Amino acid sequence: MKSWFQSLAPRERVLVIACGIVVTVFLLYQLIWMPTVGSVDKLKTQISEEKKELEWFKEQLALVKALEKAGGSQSTQRSSSMSLQTVINTTAKQQQVELERFQSSGDDEITVWVNEAPFDKLLMWLQVLEQRYGVVLSSATISNEGEKPGIAKVRIRLKDSVQ
């Protein structure tokens, strides 16, 4: 290899050395620099997503604390003439929860479907139903089928504990 290099003309040697330097720089760029920069960008994106999730958890924690603070401080305010369906409809409108449909299971139990409602509003609505009107959650199916964080599709069974 050394004899081959020595046999080249001086201009050819300079050209071979320059090409060697260019290839070396290219390989360093492709094998070291690009993967490092790509990893940094990926980590920055991941950090941003984690920060958003942390903020959502902080909001939920504040909501839970508010619910705990309000728990037990109010007595039921329901008159005996108000039906369970009326209470559910009225409180849902007050809490800005849009109900999709109802299915009654006797006088003291109703299944309610809610499509795409903010989860925190659902929790506040359920808290109002229980604390103010004595309507308790019997069972719930909660799913997040969309791309929107914090938006839930819910099927809940509510039971009247006052009667």
mmCIF file of C-alpha atoms in Angstrom:
data_model
loop_
_atom_site.group_PDB
_atom_site.id
_atom_site.type_symbol
_atom_site.label_atom_id
_atom_site.label_comp_id
_atom_site.label_asym_id
_atom_site.label_seq_id
_atom_site.Cartn_x
_atom_site.Cartn_y
_atom_site.Cartn_z
ATOM 1 C CA MET A 1 0.000 0.000 0.000
ATOM 2 C CA LYS A 2 2.856 2.328 0.906
ATOM 3 C CA SER A 3 4.675 1.554 -2.335
ATOM 4 C CA TRP A 4 1.480 2.189 -4.306
ATOM 5 C CA PHE A 5 1.035 5.550 -2.594
ATOM 6 C CA GLN A 6 4.690 6.486 -3.242
ATOM 7 C CA SER A 7 4.285 5.597 -6.910
ATOM 8 C CA LEU A 8 1.543 8.218 -7.331
ATOM 9 C CA ALA A 9 2.304 11.654 -8.696
ATOM 10 C CA PRO A 10 2.356 14.462 -6.049
ATOM 11 C CA ARG A 11 -1.010 15.867 -7.256
ATOM 12 C CA GLU A 12 -2.563 12.394 -7.047
ATOM 13 C CA ARG A 13 -1.225 11.943 -3.481
ATOM 14 C CA VAL A 14 -2.833 15.224 -2.416
ATOM 15 C CA LEU A 15 -6.086 14.129 -4.050
ATOM 16 C CA VAL A 16 -6.014 10.717 -2.288
ATOM 17 C CA ILE A 17 -5.281 12.368 1.090
ATOM 18 C CA ALA A 18 -8.092 14.911 0.554
ATOM 19 C CA CYS A 19 -10.537 12.136 -0.394
ATOM 20 C CA GLY A 20 -9.467 10.171 2.707
ATOM 21 C CA ILE A 21 -10.145 13.190 4.912
ATOM 22 C CA VAL A 22 -13.554 13.774 3.281
ATOM 23 C CA VAL A 23 -14.532 10.103 3.711
ATOM 24 C CA THR A 24 -13.360 10.152 7.351
ATOM 25 C CA VAL A 25 -15.358 13.314 8.125
ATOM 26 C CA PHE A 26 -18.415 11.869 6.370
ATOM 27 C CA LEU A 27 -18.209 8.626 8.338
ATOM 28 C CA LEU A 28 -17.769 10.492 11.639
ATOM 29 C CA TYR A 29 -20.778 12.654 10.794
ATOM 30 C CA GLN A 30 -22.996 9.706 9.811
ATOM 31 C CA LEU A 31 -21.903 7.260 12.516
ATOM 32 C CA ILE A 32 -21.423 9.579 15.513
ATOM 33 C CA TRP A 33 -22.942 13.032 15.077
ATOM 34 C CA MET A 34 -26.301 12.165 13.447
ATOM 35 C CA PRO A 35 -27.282 9.412 15.919
ATOM 36 C CA THR A 36 -26.387 11.694 18.827
ATOM 37 C CA VAL A 37 -28.452 14.604 17.495
ATOM 38 C CA GLY A 38 -31.346 12.252 16.680
ATOM 39 C CA SER A 39 -31.300 10.866 20.224
ATOM 40 C CA VAL A 40 -31.288 14.349 21.716
ATOM 41 C CA ASP A 41 -34.284 15.395 19.600
ATOM 42 C CA LYS A 42 -36.142 12.231 20.550
ATOM 43 C CA LEU A 43 -35.441 12.839 24.242
ATOM 44 C CA LYS A 44 -36.606 16.458 23.982
ATOM 45 C CA THR A 45 -39.891 15.272 22.462
ATOM 46 C CA GLN A 46 -40.267 12.659 25.188
ATOM 47 C CA ILE A 47 -39.621 15.248 27.908
ATOM 48 C CA SER A 48 -42.243 17.540 26.390
ATOM 49 C CA GLU A 49 -44.812 14.724 26.398
ATOM 50 C CA GLU A 50 -43.949 13.789 29.975
ATOM 51 C CA LYS A 51 -44.376 17.422 31.075
ATOM 52 C CA LYS A 52 -47.850 17.517 29.506
ATOM 53 C CA GLU A 53 -48.769 14.297 31.292
ATOM 54 C CA LEU A 54 -47.441 15.683 34.578
ATOM 55 C CA GLU A 55 -49.597 18.803 34.172
ATOM 56 C CA TRP A 56 -52.651 16.619 33.526
ATOM 57 C CA PHE A 57 -51.904 14.607 36.681
ATOM 58 C CA LYS A 58 -51.496 17.818 38.692
ATOM 59 C CA GLU A 59 -54.909 18.997 37.455
ATOM 60 C CA GLN A 60 -56.455 15.667 38.411
ATOM 61 C CA LEU A 61 -54.805 15.829 41.834
ATOM 62 C CA ALA A 62 -56.262 19.289 42.407
ATOM 63 C CA LEU A 63 -59.676 17.962 41.368
ATOM 64 C CA VAL A 64 -59.403 15.011 43.732
ATOM 65 C CA LYS A 65 -58.377 17.306 46.585
ATOM 66 C CA ALA A 66 -61.330 19.578 45.843
ATOM 67 C CA LEU A 67 -63.655 16.581 45.862
ATOM 68 C CA GLU A 68 -62.195 15.330 49.153
ATOM 69 C CA LYS A 69 -62.551 18.772 50.696
ATOM 70 C CA ALA A 70 -66.188 19.057 49.592
ATOM 71 C CA GLY A 71 -66.999 15.479 50.631
ATOM 72 C CA GLY A 72 -69.521 15.193 53.433
ATOM 73 C CA SER A 73 -70.010 18.913 53.812
ATOM 74 C CA GLN A 74 -73.384 19.042 52.108
ATOM 75 C CA SER A 75 -76.497 17.119 52.923
ATOM 76 C CA THR A 76 -78.964 15.798 50.382
ATOM 77 C CA GLN A 77 -81.147 18.571 48.956
ATOM 78 C CA ARG A 78 -83.644 16.456 47.083
ATOM 79 C CA SER A 79 -87.337 16.591 47.609
ATOM 80 C CA SER A 80 -89.248 13.330 47.549
ATOM 81 C CA SER A 81 -91.197 14.473 44.470
ATOM 82 C CA MET A 82 -88.078 14.622 42.243
ATOM 83 C CA SER A 83 -87.578 11.486 40.195
ATOM 84 C CA LEU A 84 -84.141 9.958 39.756
ATOM 85 C CA GLN A 85 -84.166 10.786 36.041
ATOM 86 C CA THR A 86 -85.010 14.437 36.771
ATOM 87 C CA VAL A 87 -82.152 14.710 39.252
ATOM 88 C CA ILE A 88 -79.703 13.159 36.794
ATOM 89 C CA ASN A 89 -80.838 15.374 33.906
ATOM 90 C CA THR A 90 -80.788 18.566 35.960
ATOM 91 C CA THR A 91 -77.393 17.998 37.531
ATOM 92 C CA ALA A 92 -75.850 16.930 34.208
ATOM 93 C CA LYS A 93 -76.951 20.200 32.621
ATOM 94 C CA GLN A 94 -75.621 22.167 35.602
ATOM 95 C CA GLN A 95 -72.240 20.419 35.383
ATOM 96 C CA GLN A 96 -72.164 20.731 31.560
ATOM 97 C CA VAL A 97 -72.187 16.978 30.976
ATOM 98 C CA GLU A 98 -74.069 15.975 27.833
ATOM 99 C CA LEU A 99 -76.019 12.765 28.338
ATOM 100 C CA GLU A 100 -76.485 10.507 25.330
ATOM 101 C CA ARG A 101 -79.251 8.224 26.610
ATOM 102 C CA PHE A 102 -80.937 6.611 29.640
ATOM 103 C CA GLN A 103 -82.160 3.156 30.466
ATOM 104 C CA SER A 104 -84.287 2.797 33.569
ATOM 105 C CA SER A 105 -84.013 -0.348 35.697
ATOM 106 C CA GLY A 106 -86.938 0.267 38.023
ATOM 107 C CA ASP A 107 -87.631 3.279 40.219
ATOM 108 C CA ASP A 108 -84.285 3.371 41.975
ATOM 109 C CA GLU A 109 -81.714 2.606 39.261
ATOM 110 C CA ILE A 110 -80.791 4.118 35.867
ATOM 111 C CA THR A 111 -78.050 3.377 33.351
ATOM 112 C CA VAL A 112 -76.703 6.488 31.621
ATOM 113 C CA TRP A 113 -74.485 6.753 28.530
ATOM 114 C CA VAL A 114 -72.207 9.774 28.119
ATOM 115 C CA ASN A 115 -70.296 10.231 24.884
ATOM 116 C CA GLU A 116 -67.106 12.317 24.821
ATOM 117 C CA ALA A 117 -67.223 14.282 28.043
ATOM 118 C CA PRO A 118 -64.306 15.791 29.975
ATOM 119 C CA PHE A 119 -63.351 13.336 32.703
ATOM 120 C CA ASP A 120 -62.999 16.021 35.374
ATOM 121 C CA LYS A 121 -66.551 17.277 34.669
ATOM 122 C CA LEU A 122 -67.832 13.709 34.965
ATOM 123 C CA LEU A 123 -66.191 13.383 38.366
ATOM 124 C CA MET A 124 -67.648 16.672 39.550
ATOM 125 C CA TRP A 125 -71.104 15.630 38.302
ATOM 126 C CA LEU A 126 -70.914 12.282 40.107
ATOM 127 C CA GLN A 127 -69.765 14.049 43.266
ATOM 128 C CA VAL A 128 -72.741 16.435 43.100
ATOM 129 C CA LEU A 129 -75.144 13.535 42.556
ATOM 130 C CA GLU A 130 -73.827 11.678 45.571
ATOM 131 C CA GLN A 131 -73.297 14.557 47.997
ATOM 132 C CA ARG A 132 -76.357 16.645 47.251
ATOM 133 C CA TYR A 133 -78.936 14.144 46.030
ATOM 134 C CA GLY A 134 -77.932 10.780 47.461
ATOM 135 C CA VAL A 135 -77.459 9.151 44.053
ATOM 136 C CA VAL A 136 -74.551 6.702 44.137
ATOM 137 C CA LEU A 137 -72.514 5.096 41.424
ATOM 138 C CA SER A 138 -73.304 1.401 41.199
ATOM 139 C CA SER A 139 -71.003 0.511 38.275
ATOM 140 C CA ALA A 140 -69.091 2.273 35.524
ATOM 141 C CA THR A 141 -67.407 1.506 32.231
ATOM 142 C CA ILE A 142 -65.010 4.254 31.189
ATOM 143 C CA SER A 143 -62.998 4.346 27.979
ATOM 144 C CA ASN A 144 -60.926 6.803 26.012
ATOM 145 C CA GLU A 145 -61.466 5.782 22.393
ATOM 146 C CA GLY A 146 -60.322 9.035 20.819
ATOM 147 C CA GLU A 147 -57.061 10.861 20.521
ATOM 148 C CA LYS A 148 -58.135 13.572 22.994
ATOM 149 C CA PRO A 149 -56.599 13.233 26.462
ATOM 150 C CA GLY A 150 -59.010 13.748 29.332
ATOM 151 C CA ILE A 151 -62.103 12.998 27.219
ATOM 152 C CA ALA A 152 -64.026 9.881 28.213
ATOM 153 C CA LYS A 153 -66.829 7.747 26.878
ATOM 154 C CA VAL A 154 -68.808 6.425 29.856
ATOM 155 C CA ARG A 155 -71.604 4.034 30.699
ATOM 156 C CA ILE A 156 -72.630 4.306 34.342
ATOM 157 C CA ARG A 157 -75.285 2.759 36.502
ATOM 158 C CA LEU A 158 -76.645 5.114 39.155
ATOM 159 C CA LYS A 159 -78.633 3.993 42.163
ATOM 160 C CA ASP A 160 -80.907 6.104 44.307
ATOM 161 C CA SER A 161 -79.852 5.684 47.926
ATOM 162 C CA VAL A 162 -82.529 8.078 49.270
ATOM 163 C CA GLN A 163 -85.544 5.828 48.627
#
